Short mmCIF file of C-alpha atoms and ligand atoms in Angstrom, two decimals:
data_model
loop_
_atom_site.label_atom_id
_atom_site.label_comp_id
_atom_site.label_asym_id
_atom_site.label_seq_id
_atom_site.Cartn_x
_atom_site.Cartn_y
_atom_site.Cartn_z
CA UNK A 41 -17.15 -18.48 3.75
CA UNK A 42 -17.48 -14.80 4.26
CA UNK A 43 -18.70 -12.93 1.75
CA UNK A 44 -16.02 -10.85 -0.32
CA UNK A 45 -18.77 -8.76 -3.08
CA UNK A 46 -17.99 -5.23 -3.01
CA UNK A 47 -19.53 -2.24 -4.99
CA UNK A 48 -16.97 0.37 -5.47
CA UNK A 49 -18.51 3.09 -6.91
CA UNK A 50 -21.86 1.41 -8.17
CA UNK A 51 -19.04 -1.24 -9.80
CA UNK A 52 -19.56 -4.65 -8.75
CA UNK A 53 -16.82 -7.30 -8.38
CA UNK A 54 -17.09 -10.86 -6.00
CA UNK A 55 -14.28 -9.65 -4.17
CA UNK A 56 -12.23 -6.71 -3.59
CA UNK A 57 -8.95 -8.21 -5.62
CA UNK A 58 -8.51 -5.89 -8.48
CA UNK A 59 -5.33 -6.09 -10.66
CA UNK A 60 -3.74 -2.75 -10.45
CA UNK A 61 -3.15 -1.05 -14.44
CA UNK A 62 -0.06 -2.48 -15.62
CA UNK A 63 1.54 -5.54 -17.34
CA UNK A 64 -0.89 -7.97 -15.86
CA UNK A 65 -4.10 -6.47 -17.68
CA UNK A 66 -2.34 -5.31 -20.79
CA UNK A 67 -4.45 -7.69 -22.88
CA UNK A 68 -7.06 -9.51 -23.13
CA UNK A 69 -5.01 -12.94 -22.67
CA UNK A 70 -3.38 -11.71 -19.35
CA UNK A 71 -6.78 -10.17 -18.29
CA UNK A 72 -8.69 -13.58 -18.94
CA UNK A 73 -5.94 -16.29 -17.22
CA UNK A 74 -6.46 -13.63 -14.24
CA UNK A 75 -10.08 -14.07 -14.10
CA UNK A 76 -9.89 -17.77 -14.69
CA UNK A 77 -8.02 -17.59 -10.93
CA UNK A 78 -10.07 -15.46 -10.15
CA UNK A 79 -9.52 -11.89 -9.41
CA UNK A 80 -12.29 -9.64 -9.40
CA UNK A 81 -11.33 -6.83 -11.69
CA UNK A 82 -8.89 -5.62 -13.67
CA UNK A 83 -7.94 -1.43 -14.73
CA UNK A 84 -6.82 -2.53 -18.27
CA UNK A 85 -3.00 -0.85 -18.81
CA UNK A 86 -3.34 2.22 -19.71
CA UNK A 87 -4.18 3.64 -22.81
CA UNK A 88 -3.37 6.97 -24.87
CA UNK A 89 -4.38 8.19 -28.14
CA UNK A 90 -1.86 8.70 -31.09
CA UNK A 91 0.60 6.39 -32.34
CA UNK A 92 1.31 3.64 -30.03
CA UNK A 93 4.17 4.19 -27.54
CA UNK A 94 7.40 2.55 -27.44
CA UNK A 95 9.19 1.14 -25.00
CA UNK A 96 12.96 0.49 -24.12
CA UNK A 97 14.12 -3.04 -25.04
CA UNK A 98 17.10 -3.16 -22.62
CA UNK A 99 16.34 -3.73 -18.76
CA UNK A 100 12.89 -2.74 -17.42
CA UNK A 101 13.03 -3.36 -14.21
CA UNK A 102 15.19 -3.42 -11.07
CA UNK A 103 14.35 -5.04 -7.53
CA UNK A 104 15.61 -4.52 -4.19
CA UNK A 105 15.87 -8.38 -2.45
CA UNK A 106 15.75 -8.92 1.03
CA UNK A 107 18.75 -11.33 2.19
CA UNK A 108 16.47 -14.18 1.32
CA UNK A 109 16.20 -12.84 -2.06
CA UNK A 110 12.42 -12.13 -1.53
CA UNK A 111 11.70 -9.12 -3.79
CA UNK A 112 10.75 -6.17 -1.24
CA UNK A 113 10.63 -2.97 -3.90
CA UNK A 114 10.31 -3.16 -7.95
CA UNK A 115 11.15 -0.55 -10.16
CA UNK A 116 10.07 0.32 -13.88
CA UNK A 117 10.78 2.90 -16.69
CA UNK A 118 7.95 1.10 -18.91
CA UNK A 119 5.05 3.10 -20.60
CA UNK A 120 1.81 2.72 -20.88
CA UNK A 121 0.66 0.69 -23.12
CA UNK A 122 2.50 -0.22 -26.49
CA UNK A 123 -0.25 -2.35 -28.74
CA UNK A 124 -2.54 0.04 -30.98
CA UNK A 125 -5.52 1.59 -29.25
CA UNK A 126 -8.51 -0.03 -31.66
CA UNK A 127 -6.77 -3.75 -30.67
CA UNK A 128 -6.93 -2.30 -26.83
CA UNK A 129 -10.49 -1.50 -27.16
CA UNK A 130 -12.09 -4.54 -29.05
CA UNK A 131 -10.16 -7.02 -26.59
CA UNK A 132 -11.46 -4.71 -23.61
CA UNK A 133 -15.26 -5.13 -25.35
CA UNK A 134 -15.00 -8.79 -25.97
CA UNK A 135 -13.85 -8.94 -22.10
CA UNK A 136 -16.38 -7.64 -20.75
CA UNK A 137 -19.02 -9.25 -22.46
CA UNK A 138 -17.24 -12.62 -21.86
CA UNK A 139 -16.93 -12.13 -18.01
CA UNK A 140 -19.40 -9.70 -17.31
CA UNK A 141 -19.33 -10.23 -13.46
CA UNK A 142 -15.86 -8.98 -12.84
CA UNK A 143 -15.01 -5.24 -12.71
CA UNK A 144 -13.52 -3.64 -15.70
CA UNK A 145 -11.81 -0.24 -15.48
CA UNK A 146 -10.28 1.63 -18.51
CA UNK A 147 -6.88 3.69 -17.45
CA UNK A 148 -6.85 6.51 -19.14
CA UNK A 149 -3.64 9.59 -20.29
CA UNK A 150 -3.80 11.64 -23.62
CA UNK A 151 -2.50 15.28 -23.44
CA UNK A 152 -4.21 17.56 -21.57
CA UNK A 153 -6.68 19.05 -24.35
CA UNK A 154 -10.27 18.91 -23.94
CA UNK A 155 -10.71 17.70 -27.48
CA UNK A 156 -8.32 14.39 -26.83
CA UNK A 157 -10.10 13.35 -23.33
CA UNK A 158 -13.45 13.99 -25.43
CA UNK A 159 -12.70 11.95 -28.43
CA UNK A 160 -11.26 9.42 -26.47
CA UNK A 161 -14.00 8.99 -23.58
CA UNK A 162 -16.35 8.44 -26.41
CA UNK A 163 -14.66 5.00 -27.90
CA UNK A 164 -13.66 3.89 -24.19
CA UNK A 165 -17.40 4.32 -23.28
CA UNK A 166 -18.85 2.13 -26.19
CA UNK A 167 -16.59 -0.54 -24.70
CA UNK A 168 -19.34 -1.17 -21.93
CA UNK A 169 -16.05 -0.90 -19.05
CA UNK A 170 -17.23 -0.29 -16.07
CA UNK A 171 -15.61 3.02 -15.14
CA UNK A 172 -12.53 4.90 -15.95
CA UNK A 173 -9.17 5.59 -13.89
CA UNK A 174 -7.08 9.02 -14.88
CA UNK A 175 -3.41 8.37 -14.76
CA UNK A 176 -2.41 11.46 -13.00
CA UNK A 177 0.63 9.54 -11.41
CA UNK A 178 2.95 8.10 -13.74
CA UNK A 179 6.17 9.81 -12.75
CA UNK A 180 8.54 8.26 -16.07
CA UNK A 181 8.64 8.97 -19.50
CA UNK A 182 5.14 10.08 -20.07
CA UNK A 183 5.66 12.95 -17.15
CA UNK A 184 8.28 14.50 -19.46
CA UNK A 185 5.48 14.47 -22.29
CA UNK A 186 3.28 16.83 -19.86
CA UNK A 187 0.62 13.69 -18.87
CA UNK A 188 0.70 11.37 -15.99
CA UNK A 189 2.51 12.73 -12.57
CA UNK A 190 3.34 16.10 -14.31
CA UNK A 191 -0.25 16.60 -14.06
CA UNK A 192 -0.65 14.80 -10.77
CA UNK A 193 1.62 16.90 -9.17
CA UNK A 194 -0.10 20.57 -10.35
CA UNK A 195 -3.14 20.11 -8.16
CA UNK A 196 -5.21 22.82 -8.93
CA UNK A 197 -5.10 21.72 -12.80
CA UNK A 198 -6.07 17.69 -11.74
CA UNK A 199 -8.85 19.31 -10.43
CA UNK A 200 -10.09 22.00 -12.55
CA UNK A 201 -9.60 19.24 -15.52
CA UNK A 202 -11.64 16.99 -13.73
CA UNK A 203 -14.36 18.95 -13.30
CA UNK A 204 -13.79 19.66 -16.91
CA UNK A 205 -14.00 16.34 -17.42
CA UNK A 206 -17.33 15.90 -15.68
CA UNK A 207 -18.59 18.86 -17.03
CA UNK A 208 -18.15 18.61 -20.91
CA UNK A 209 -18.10 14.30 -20.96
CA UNK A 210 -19.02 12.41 -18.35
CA UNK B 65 16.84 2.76 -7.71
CA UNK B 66 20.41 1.15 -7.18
CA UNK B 67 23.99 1.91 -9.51
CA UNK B 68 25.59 -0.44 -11.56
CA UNK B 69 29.37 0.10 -10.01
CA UNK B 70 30.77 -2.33 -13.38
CA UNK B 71 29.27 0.03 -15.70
CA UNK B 72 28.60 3.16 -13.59
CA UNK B 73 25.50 3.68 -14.20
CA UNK B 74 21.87 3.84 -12.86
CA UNK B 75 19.63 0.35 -12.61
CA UNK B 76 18.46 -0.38 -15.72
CA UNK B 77 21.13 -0.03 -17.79
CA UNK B 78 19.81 0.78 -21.05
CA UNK B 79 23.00 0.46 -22.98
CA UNK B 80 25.26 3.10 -20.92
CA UNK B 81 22.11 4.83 -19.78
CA UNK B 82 19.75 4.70 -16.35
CA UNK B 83 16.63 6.76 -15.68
CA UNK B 84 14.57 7.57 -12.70
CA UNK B 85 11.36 4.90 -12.69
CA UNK B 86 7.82 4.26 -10.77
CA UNK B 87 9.05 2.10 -7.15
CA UNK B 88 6.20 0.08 -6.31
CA UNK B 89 5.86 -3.44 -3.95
CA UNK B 90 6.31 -4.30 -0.65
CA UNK B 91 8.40 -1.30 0.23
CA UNK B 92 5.82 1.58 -1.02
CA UNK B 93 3.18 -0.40 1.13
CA UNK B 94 3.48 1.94 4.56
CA UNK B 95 3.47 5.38 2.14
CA UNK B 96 0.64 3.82 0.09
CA UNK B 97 -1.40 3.15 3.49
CA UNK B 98 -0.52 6.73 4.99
CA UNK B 99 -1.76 8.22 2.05
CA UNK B 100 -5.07 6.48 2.13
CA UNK B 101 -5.52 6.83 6.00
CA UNK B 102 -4.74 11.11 5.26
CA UNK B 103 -7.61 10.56 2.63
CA UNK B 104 -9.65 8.49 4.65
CA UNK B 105 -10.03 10.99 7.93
CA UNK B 106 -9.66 14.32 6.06
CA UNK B 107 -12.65 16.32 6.89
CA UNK B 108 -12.90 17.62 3.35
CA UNK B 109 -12.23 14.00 1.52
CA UNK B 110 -13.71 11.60 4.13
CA UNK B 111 -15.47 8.84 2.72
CA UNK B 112 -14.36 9.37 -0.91
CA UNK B 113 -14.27 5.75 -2.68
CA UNK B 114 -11.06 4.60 -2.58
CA UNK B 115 -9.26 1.45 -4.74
CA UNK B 116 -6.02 1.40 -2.74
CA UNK B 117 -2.65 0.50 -4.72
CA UNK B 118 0.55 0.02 -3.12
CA UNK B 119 2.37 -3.68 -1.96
CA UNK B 120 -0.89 -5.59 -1.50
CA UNK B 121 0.89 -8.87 -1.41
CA UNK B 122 -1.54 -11.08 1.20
CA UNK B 123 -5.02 -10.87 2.32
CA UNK B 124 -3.40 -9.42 5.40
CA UNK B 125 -1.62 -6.04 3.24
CA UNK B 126 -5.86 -5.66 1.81
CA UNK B 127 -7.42 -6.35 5.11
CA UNK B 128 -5.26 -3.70 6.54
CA UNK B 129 -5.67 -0.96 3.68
CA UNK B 130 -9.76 -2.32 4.12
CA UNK B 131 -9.62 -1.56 7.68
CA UNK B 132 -7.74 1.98 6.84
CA UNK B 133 -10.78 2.93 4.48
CA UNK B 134 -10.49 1.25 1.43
CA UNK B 135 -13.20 -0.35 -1.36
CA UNK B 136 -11.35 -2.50 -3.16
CA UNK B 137 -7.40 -3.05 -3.44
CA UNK B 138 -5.43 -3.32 -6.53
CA UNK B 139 -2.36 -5.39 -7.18
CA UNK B 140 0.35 -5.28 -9.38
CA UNK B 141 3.87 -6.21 -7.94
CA UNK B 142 2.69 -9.30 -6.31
CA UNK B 143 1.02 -10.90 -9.62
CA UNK B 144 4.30 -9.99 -11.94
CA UNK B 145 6.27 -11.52 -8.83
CA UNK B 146 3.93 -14.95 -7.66
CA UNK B 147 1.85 -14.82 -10.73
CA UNK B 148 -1.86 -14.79 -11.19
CA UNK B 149 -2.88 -17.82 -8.61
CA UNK B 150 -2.02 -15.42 -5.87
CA UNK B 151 -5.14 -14.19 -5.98
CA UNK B 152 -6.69 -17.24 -4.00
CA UNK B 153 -4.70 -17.32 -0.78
CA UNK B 154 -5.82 -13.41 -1.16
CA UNK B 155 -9.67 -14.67 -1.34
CA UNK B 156 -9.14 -17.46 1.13
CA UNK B 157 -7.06 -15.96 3.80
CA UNK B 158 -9.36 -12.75 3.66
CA UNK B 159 -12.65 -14.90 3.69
CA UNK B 160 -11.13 -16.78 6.63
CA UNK B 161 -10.17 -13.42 8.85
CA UNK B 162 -13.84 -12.01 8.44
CA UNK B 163 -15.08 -15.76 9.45
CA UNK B 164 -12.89 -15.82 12.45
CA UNK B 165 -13.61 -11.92 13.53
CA UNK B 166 -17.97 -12.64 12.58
CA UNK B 167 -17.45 -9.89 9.71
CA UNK B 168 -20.26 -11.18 7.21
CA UNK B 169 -19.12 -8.52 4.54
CA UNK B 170 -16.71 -6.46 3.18
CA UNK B 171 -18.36 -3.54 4.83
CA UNK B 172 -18.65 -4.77 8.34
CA UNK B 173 -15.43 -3.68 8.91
CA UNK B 174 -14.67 -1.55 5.89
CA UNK B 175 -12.91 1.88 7.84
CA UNK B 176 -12.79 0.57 11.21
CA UNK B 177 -9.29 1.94 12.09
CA UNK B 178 -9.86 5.05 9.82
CA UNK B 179 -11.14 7.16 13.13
CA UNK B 180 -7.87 5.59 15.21
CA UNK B 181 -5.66 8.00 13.36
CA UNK B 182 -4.61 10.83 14.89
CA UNK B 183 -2.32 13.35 15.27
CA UNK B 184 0.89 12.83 17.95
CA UNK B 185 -0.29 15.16 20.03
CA UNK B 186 -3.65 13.59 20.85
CA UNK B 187 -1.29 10.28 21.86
CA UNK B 188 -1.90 9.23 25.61
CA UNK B 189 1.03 10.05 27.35
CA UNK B 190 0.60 8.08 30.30
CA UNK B 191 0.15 4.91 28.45
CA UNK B 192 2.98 2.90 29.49
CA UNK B 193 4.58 -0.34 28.33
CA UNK B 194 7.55 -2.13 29.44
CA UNK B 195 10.14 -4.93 27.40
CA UNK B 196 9.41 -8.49 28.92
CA UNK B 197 11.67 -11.20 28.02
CA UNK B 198 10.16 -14.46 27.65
CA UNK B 199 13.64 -16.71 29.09
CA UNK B 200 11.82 -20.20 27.96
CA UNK B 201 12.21 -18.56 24.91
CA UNK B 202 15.27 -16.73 24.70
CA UNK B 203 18.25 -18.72 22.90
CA UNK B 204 20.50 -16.27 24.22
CA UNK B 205 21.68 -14.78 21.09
CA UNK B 206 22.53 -11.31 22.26
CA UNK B 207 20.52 -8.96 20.07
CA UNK B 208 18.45 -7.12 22.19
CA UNK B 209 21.06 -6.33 24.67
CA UNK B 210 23.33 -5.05 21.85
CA UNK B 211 20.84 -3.00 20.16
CA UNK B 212 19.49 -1.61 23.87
CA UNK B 213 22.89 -0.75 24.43
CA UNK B 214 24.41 1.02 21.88
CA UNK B 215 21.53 2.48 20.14
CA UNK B 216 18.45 2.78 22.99
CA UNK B 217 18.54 3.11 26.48
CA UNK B 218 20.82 0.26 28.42
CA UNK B 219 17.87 -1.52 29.56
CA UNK B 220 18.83 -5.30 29.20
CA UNK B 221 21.20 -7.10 30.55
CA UNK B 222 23.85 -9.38 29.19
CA UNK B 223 25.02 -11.07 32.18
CA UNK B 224 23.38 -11.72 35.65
CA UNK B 225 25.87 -13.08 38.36
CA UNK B 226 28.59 -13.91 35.93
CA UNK B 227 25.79 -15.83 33.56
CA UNK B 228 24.67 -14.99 30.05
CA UNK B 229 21.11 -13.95 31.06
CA UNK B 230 18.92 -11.29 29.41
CA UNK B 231 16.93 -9.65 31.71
CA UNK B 232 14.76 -6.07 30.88
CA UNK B 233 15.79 -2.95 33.57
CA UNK B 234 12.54 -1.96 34.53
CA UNK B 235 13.89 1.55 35.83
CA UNK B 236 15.79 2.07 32.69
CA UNK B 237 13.77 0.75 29.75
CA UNK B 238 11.62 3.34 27.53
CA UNK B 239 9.19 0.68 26.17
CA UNK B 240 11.07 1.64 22.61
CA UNK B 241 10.06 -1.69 20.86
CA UNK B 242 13.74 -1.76 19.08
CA UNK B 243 14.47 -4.93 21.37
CA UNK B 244 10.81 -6.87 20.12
CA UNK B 245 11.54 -6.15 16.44
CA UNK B 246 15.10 -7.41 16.16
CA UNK B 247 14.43 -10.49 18.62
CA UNK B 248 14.99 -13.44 16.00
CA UNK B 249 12.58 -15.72 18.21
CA UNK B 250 8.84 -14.76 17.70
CA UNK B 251 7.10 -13.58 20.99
CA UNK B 252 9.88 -14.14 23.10
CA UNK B 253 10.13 -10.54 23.53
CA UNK B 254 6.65 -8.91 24.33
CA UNK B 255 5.28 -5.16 25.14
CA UNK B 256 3.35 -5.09 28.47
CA UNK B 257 1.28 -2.49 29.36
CA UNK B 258 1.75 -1.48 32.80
CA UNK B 259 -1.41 -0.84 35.17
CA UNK B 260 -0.57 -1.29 38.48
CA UNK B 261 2.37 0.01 40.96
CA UNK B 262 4.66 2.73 40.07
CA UNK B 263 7.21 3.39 36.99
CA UNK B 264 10.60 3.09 38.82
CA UNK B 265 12.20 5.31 35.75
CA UNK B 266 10.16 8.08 35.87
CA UNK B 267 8.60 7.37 39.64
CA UNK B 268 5.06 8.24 37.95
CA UNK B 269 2.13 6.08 39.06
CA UNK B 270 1.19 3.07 36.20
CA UNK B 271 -2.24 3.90 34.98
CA UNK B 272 -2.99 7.49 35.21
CA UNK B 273 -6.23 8.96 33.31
CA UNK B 274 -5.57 9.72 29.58
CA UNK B 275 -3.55 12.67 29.52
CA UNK B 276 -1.83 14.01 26.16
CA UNK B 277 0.76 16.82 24.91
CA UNK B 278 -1.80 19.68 24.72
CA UNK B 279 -2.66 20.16 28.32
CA UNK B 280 1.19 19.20 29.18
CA UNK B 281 2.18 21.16 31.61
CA UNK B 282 5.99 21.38 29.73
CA UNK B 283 4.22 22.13 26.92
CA UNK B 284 4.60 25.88 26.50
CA UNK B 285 1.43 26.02 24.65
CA UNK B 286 -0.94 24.20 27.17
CA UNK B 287 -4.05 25.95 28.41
CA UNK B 288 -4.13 23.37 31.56
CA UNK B 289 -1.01 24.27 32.57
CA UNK B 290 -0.79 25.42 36.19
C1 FMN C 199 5.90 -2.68 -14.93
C2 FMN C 199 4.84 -1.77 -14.42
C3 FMN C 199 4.09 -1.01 -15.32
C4 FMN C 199 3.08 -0.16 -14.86
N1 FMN C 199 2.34 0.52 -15.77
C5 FMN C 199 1.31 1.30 -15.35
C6 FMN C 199 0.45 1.95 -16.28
O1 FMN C 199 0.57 1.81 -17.50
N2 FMN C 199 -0.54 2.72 -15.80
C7 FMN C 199 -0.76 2.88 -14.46
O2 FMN C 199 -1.70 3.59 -14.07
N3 FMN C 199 0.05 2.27 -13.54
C8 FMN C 199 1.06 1.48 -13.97
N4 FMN C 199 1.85 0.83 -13.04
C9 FMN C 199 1.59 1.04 -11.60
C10 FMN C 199 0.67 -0.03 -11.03
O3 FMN C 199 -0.64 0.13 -11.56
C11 FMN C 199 0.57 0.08 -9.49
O4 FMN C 199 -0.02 1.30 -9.17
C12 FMN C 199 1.92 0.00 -8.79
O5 FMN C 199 2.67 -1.05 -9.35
C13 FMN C 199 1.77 -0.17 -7.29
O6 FMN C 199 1.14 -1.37 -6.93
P1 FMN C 199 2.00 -2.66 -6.46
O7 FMN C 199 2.82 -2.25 -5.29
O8 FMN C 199 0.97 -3.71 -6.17
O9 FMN C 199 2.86 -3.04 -7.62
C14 FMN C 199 2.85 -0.04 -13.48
C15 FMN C 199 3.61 -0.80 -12.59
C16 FMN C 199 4.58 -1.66 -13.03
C17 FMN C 199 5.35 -2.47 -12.06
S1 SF4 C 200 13.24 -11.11 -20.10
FE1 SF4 C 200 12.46 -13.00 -19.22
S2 SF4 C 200 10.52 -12.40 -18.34
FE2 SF4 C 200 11.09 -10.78 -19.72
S3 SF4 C 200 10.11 -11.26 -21.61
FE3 SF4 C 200 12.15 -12.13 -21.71
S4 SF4 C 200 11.88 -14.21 -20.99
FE4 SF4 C 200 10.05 -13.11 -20.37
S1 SF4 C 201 17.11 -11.07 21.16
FE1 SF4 C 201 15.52 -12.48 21.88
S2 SF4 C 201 16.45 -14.48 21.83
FE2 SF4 C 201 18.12 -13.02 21.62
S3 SF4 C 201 18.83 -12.73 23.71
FE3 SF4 C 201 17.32 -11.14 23.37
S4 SF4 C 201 15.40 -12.02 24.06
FE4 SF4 C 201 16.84 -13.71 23.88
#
């Protein structure tokens, strides 16, 4: 069998099967049965600071079926994610420690304040994740709060808050 | 994402109400891998790390967006739609490909198609391929012929001495592909590429020297132009 280890970023995983942040990794029982079949990393769903989120309770999703009703394109107006940050944290910590050979990403959106990506970078870090993922791409909901794709789509401010970011933080 | 004509609305209905959403599976996959090949051969973000996301669904989908530049792949549609155990055909069927193709690791052939991107102009234009109809395959259904002939060029036949036969036009066909993709029967439609003899549709010799749009002599912008 060919070997599948990658090291993305100085991040080791045994293969290059991450789940992607979303309802599969938004806690630490989804993010466990996945590395039980395992895949070899998870970005945890992603967090914000503040009071939790809420979410619709009517439909979430729609899907486009082929003629075999295969599912061929999904669509969402969820959120990030909904459960309080300190819960988010301690399951991502007990994780980690539990299954320390699989990748572990934080995904990341407060406002766009240096004060909120500071205070928050410092709890995410004493997690022990692996590495952090900015959600500059979320296009619903959280776009209209001035985070995710409305920040995505303003190049020149993804960057210069990145570099921010590295600056003053990381 | 699709309207609800009972309640006319936009898909989901949140009591009365739709919104726009984030479209992801199968059908971003092609955007998703354009993106990451742009990344991949742009002079000023070459060999950035990249975690691709966008309708992995097989080993195949992360082979390809491997191949195309990528570190790792990330999955979401595919879990919430097979659930989490499809993560070992993933490991299985990739491990398998690399065992087949002698790639010991990940990056043995980690951005092997990044540097087979290019732009259309840099395309060899006398690279020529021709429809060939496989007739121990063909059930006769028709397809080809009606797509060819309404919608492409009128290269294949329907009927050859008062039979049903489907035959390519050598002189006529484009080497479109329309005709391969809508065959139902795997294979029985394949692409040749031609080498020897000459193109009876354009009366061009098969198998000149590469040869694309910037020196082409209709191309008011050549510098080989004579
Ligand atoms: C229901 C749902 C919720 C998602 N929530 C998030 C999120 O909170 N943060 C994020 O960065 N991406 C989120 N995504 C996007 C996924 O991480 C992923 O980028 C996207 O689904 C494309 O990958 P796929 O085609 O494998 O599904 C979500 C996707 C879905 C389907
Ligand atoms: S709608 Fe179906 S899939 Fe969704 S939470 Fe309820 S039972 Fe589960
Ligand atoms: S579409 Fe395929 S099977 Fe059908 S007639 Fe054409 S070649 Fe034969």
């Amino acid at each position: 069998m060919a070997d599948l280890r990658t090291n993305f970023l100085g991040i080791k995983s045994p293969n290059p099967f991450w789940l992607a942040s979303a309802p599969p990794t938004d806690k630490e029982y989804n993010v466990v049965r996945a590395f039980k079949a395992g895949w070899g990393g998870v970005v945890w769903k992603t967090l914000g600071d503040g009071d939790p989120i809420v979410n619709v309770s009517g439909p979430r999703y729609g899907a486009i079926h082929g003629p075999d009703r295969r599912l061929i394109g999904l669509n969402n107006i969820e959120l990030i994610t909904d459960r309080p940050l300190e819960v988010n944290l301690r399951e991502i910590k007990q994780v980690k420690k539990d299954w320390p050979d699989r990748a572990v990403v934080v995904s990341l959106m407060v406002p766009c304040e240096e004060e909120n990506w500071k205070a928050i970078l410092k709890q995410v870090e004493e997690t022990d994740c692996d590495g952090i993922e900015l959600n500059f791409g979320c296009p619903h909901g959280m776009s209209e709060r001035g985070m995710g794709s409305a920040v995505g789509q303003v190049p020149e401010y993804g960057v210069a808050h990145q570099y921010n970011l590295i600056n003053h933080v990381g | 994402m699709s309207v609800d004509l009972d309640q006319m609305s936009p898909w989901p209905v949140v009591d009365g109400q739709g919104t726009h959403g984030g479209y992801c599976g199968p059908a971003v996959k092609p955007i998703a891998l354009n993106m990451v090949a742009e990344i991949a051969r742009d002079r000023e973000t070459h060999g950035l790390p990249i975690s691709a996301i966008g309708g992995v669904t097989t080993w195949k989908d992360a082979a390809e967006f491997i191949a195309m530049g990528a570190g790792t792949v990330q999955v979401c549609t595919a879990a919430m739609t097979y659930g989490f155990k499809i993560v070992e055909e993933m490991i299985s069927g990739l491990s398998q490909f690399m065992d087949e193709k002698g790639y010991r690791t990940i990056e043995d052939f980690k951005g092997r198609a990044v540097s087979k991107v290019t732009d259309w102009q840099y395309l060899n234009l006398n690279y020529v391929v021709k429809a060939s109809i496989d007739q121990d395959l063909c059930i006769s259904c028709g397809r080809c012929h009606q797509v060819c002939e309404d919608t492409s060029h009128q290269a294949i036949t329907n009927q050859v001495n008062g039979q049903r036969k489907f035959i390519v036009k050598e002189e006529e066909c484009v080497g479109c592909n329309l005709c391969a993709m809508v065959c139902p029967v795997e294979s029985c439609i394949t692409m040749v590429p031609q080498t020897k003899g000459t193109d009876p549709r354009t009366g061009y010799e098969y198998g000149r020297p590469y040869a694309n749009w910037t020196t082409h002599p209709n191309n008011p912008a050549s510098k080989a132009a004579e």
